[in-house]
Coordinates of C-alpha atoms in Angstrom, one line a residue:
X259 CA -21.3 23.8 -7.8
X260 CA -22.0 19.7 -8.6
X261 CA -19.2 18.0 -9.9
X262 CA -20.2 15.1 -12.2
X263 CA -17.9 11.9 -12.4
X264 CA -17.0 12.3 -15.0
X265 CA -15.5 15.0 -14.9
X266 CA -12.2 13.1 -13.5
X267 CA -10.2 11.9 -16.2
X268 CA -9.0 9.8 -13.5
X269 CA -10.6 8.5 -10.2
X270 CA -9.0 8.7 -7.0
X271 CA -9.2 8.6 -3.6
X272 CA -9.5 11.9 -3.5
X273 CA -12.0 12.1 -6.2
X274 CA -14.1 9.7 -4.6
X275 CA -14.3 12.0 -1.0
X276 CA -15.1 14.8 -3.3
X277 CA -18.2 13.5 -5.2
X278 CA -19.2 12.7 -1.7
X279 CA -18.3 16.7 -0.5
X280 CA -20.3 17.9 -3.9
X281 CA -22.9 15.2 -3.4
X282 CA -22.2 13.0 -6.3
X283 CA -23.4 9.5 -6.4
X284 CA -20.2 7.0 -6.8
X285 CA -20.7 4.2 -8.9
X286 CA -18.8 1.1 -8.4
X287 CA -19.2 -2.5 -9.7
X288 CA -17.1 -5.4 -9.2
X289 CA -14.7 -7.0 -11.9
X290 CA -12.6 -9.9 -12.4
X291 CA -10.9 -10.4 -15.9
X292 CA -9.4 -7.8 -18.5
X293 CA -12.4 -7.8 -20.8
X294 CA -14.8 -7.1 -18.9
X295 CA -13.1 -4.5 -17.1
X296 CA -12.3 -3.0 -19.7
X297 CA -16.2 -2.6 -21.2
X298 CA -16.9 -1.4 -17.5
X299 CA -14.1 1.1 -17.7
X300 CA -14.8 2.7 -21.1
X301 CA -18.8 2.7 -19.7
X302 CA -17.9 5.5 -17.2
X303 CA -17.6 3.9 -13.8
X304 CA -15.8 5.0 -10.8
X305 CA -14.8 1.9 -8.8
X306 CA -13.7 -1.0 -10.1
X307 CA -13.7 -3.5 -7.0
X308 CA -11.8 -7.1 -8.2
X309 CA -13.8 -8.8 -5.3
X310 CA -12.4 -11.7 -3.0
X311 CA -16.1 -12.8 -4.6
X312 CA -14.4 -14.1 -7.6
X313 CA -14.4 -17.2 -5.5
X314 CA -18.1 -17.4 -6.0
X315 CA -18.7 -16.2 -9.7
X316 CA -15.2 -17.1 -11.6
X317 CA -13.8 -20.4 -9.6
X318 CA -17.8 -21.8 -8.3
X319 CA -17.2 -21.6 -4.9
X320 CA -19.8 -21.5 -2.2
X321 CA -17.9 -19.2 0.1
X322 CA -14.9 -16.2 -0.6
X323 CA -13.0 -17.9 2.0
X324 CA -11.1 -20.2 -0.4
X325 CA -9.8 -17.7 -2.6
X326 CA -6.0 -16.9 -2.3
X327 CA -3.8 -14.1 -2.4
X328 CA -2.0 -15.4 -5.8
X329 CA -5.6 -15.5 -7.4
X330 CA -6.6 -12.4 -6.2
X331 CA -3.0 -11.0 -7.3
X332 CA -4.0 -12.8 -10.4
X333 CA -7.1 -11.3 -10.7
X334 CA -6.5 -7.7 -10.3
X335 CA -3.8 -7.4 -12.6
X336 CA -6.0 -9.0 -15.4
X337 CA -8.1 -5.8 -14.5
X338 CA -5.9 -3.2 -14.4
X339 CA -4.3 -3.7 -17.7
X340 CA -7.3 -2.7 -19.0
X341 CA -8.4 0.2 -17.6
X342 CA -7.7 3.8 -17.7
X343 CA -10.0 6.0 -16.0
X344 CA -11.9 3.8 -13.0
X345 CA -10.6 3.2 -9.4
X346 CA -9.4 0.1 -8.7
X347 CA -9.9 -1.8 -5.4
X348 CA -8.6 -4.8 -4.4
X349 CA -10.0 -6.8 -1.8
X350 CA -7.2 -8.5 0.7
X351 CA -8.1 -12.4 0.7
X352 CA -9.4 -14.5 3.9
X353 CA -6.7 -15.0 5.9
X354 CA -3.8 -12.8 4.6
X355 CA -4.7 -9.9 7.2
X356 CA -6.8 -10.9 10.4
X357 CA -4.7 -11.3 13.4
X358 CA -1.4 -10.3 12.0
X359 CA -0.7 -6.3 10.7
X360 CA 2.8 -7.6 9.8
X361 CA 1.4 -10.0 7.8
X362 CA -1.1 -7.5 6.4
X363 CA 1.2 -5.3 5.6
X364 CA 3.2 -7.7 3.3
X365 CA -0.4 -8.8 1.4
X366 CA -1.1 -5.5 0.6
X367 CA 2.0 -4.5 -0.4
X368 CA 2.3 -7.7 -3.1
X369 CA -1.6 -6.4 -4.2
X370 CA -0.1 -3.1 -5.1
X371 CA 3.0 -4.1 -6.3
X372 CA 2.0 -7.4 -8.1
X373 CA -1.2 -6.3 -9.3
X374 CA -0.9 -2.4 -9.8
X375 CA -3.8 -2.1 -7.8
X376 CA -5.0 1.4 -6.7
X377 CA -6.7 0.6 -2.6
X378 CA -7.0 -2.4 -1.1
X379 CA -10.3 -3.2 1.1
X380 CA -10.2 -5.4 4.3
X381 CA -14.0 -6.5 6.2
X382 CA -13.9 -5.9 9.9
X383 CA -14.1 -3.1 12.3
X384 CA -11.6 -2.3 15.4
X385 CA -10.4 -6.2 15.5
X386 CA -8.4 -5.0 12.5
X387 CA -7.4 -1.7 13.1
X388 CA -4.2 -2.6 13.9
X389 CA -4.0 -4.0 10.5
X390 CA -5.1 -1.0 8.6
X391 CA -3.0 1.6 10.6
X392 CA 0.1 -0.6 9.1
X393 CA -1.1 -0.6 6.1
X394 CA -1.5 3.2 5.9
X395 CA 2.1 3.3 7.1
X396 CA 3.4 1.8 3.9
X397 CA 1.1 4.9 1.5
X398 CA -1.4 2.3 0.8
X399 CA -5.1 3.4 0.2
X400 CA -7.8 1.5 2.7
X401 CA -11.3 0.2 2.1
X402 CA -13.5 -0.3 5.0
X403 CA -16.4 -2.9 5.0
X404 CA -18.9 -3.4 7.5
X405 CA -22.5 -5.0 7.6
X406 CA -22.7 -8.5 6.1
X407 CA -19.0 -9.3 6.0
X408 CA -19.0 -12.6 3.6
X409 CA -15.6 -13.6 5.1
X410 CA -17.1 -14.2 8.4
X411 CA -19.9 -16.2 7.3
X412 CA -19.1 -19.7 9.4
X413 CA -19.1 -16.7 12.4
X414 CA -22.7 -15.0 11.4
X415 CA -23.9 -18.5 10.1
X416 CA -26.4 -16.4 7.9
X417 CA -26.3 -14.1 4.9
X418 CA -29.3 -12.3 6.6
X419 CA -29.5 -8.7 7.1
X420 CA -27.0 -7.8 9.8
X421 CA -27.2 -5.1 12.4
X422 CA -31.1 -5.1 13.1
X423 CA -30.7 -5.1 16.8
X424 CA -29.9 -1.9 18.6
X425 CA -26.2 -3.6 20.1
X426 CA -24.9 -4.9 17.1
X427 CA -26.2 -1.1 15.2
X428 CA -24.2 0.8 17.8
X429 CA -21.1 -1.3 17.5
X430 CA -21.6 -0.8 13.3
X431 CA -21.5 2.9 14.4
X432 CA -18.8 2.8 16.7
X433 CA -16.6 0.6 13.8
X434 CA -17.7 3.0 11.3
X435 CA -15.9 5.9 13.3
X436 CA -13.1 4.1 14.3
X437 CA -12.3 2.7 10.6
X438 CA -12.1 6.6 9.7
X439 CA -10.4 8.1 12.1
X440 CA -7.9 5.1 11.3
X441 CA -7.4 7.0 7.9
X442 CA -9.7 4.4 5.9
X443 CA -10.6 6.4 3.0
X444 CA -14.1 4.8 2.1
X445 CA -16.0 2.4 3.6
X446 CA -18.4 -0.3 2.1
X447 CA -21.4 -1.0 4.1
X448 CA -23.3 -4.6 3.0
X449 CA -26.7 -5.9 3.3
X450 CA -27.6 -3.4 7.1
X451 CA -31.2 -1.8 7.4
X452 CA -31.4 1.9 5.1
X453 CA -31.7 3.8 8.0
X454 CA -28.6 2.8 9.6
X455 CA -26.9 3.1 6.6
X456 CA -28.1 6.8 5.9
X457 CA -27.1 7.2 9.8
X458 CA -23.5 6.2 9.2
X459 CA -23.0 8.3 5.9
X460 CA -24.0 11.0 7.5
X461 CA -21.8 10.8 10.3
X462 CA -18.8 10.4 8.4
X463 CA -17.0 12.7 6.2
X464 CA -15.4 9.8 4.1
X465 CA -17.5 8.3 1.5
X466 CA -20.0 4.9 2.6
X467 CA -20.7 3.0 -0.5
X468 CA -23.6 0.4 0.2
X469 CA -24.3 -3.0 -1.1
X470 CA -28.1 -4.1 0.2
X471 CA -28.1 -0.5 2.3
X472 CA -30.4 1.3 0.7
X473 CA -30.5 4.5 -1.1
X474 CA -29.0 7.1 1.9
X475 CA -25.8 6.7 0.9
X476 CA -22.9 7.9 -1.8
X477 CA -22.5 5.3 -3.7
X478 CA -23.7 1.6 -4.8
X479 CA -22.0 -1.3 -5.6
X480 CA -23.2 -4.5 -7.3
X481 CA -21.5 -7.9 -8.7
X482 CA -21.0 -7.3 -12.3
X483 CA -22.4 -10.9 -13.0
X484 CA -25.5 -10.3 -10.6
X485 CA -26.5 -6.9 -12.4
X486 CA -25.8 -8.3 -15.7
X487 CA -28.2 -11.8 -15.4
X488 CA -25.5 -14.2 -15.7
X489 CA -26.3 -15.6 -12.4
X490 CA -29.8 -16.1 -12.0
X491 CA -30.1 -18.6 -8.7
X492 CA -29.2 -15.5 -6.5
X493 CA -32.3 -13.3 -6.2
X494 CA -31.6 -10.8 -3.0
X495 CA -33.5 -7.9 -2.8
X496 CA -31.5 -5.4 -3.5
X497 CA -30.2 -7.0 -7.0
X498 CA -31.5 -5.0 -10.1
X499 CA -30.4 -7.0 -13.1
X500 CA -29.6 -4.5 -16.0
X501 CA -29.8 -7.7 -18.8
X502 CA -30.3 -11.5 -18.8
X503 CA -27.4 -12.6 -20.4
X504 CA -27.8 -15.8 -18.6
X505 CA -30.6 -16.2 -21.3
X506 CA -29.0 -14.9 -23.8
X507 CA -25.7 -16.5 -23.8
X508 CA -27.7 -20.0 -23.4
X509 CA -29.7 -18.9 -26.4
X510 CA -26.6 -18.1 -28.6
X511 CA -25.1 -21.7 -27.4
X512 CA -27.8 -23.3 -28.9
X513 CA -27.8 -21.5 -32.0
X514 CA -24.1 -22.3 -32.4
X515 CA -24.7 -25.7 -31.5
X516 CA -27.6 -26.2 -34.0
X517 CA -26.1 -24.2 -37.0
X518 CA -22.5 -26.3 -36.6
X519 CA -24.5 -29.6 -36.2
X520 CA -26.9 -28.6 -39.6
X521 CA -23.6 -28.2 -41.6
X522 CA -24.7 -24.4 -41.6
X523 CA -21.6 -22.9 -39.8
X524 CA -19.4 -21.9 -41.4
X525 CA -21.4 -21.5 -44.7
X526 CA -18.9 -20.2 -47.9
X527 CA -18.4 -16.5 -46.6
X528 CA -17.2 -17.4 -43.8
X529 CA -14.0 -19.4 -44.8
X530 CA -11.3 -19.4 -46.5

């Protein structure tokens, strides 16, 4: 027997691994600030990711890496004060995990306790498996991500599609299997070739979300401001934008402009 989403009053990690058991697609969208989470909430996702890409699309910019712990703290607590139902996953900022699992440990622990976040997510494969294992220690839920791994751009040098050649697929692979035999209970796979992604999914038992993987997965996950037009200089090929509210917010500007300029707003019903 399917289960359907939303049939879970409330998602979990352990609602998440069983849509992927019962072959339910998880949906998952990123979010940033209480309002819209709360519209995205009440529309029936199942992941909420507040994404170290709040850098990009809330503070302008051009990489996640500035983005701090604070902020992010910051961020996801905007977003969990308004939801009820979804997930929530916080990604661990550039720089408060790699290299140190004691340091790790303390950053996801303020996320959880600071934010009321539900998971945190980290980018890497076995150079931060140390990391996640002391994370786990602590109770606290772990988010994988492999692929394109945005906080590791100055290392790529490209936002191109990663893991085309057969050395860097098998280590994708090899991270995928170590990240859940680590006890990571998802894993995010960004902007890799559809067949490799397929591959991975079904060689794991947890759930493998993708972002640019293609359809072979159990789950997608977008940028809430990609999907809903309010950027519109970032085209990649896997973005399907739902509206154009970059056009139509610019449109409604102009109205408001024009009818406060014309002496037409507010006109006598609309004061007091």
């Amino acid at each position: 027997m399917s289960v359907a989403s939303s049939d879970f009053k409330k998602v979990t990690t352990n609602s998440v691994q069983e849509m992927k058991r019962q072959g339910e697609k998880i949906s998952m969208l990123t979010a940033y600030d209480f309002t819209l989470a709360g519209i995205v909430d009440k529309a029936g996702i199942d992941v909420i990711l507040v994404g170290d890409s709040a850098s990009n699309v809330m503070a302008g910019h051009e990489t996640t890496l500035p983005i701090t712990l604070d902020q992010m703290i910051y961020h996801a607590s905007s977003v969990v004060r308004a939801v009820d139902r979804a997930l929530v996953v916080v990604d661990l900022p550039f720089g408060s995990y790699q290299g140190n699992s004691k340091e790790a440990l303390g950053s996801a622990i303020r996320i959880m306790k600071e934010s009321g976040g539900h998971a945190v997510k980290l980018e890497g494969g076995v150079e931060i498996i140390e990391s996640i294992e002391r994370i786990l220690t602590a109770g606290i839920p772990v988010m994988g991500h492999l692929g394109l791994t945005p906080q590791s751009i100055y290392k790529f040098g490209t936002y191109t599609v990663r893991a085309r050649q057969e050395a860097e697929a098998e280590k994708l692979i090899s991270d995928a299997k170590a990240l859940e035999e680590a006890g990571c209970f998802a894993l995010v796979l960004e902007k890799i070739p559809a067949d490799l992604a397929e591959r991975v999914a079904q060689e794991l038992n947890i759930p493998v979300i993708g972002i640019g993987a293609g359809a072979g997965v159990d789950g997608q996950v977008l940028v809430l401001h990609d999907m809903l037009g309010m950027t519109h200089e970032f085209n990649p090929r896997f973005l399907r934008r739902y509206l154009d509210l970059y056009a139509d917010i610019t449109g409604a500007v102009q109205s408001y402009v024009h009818d406060v300029k014309s002496h037409d707003f507010p006109n006598d019903k609309e004061q007091y």
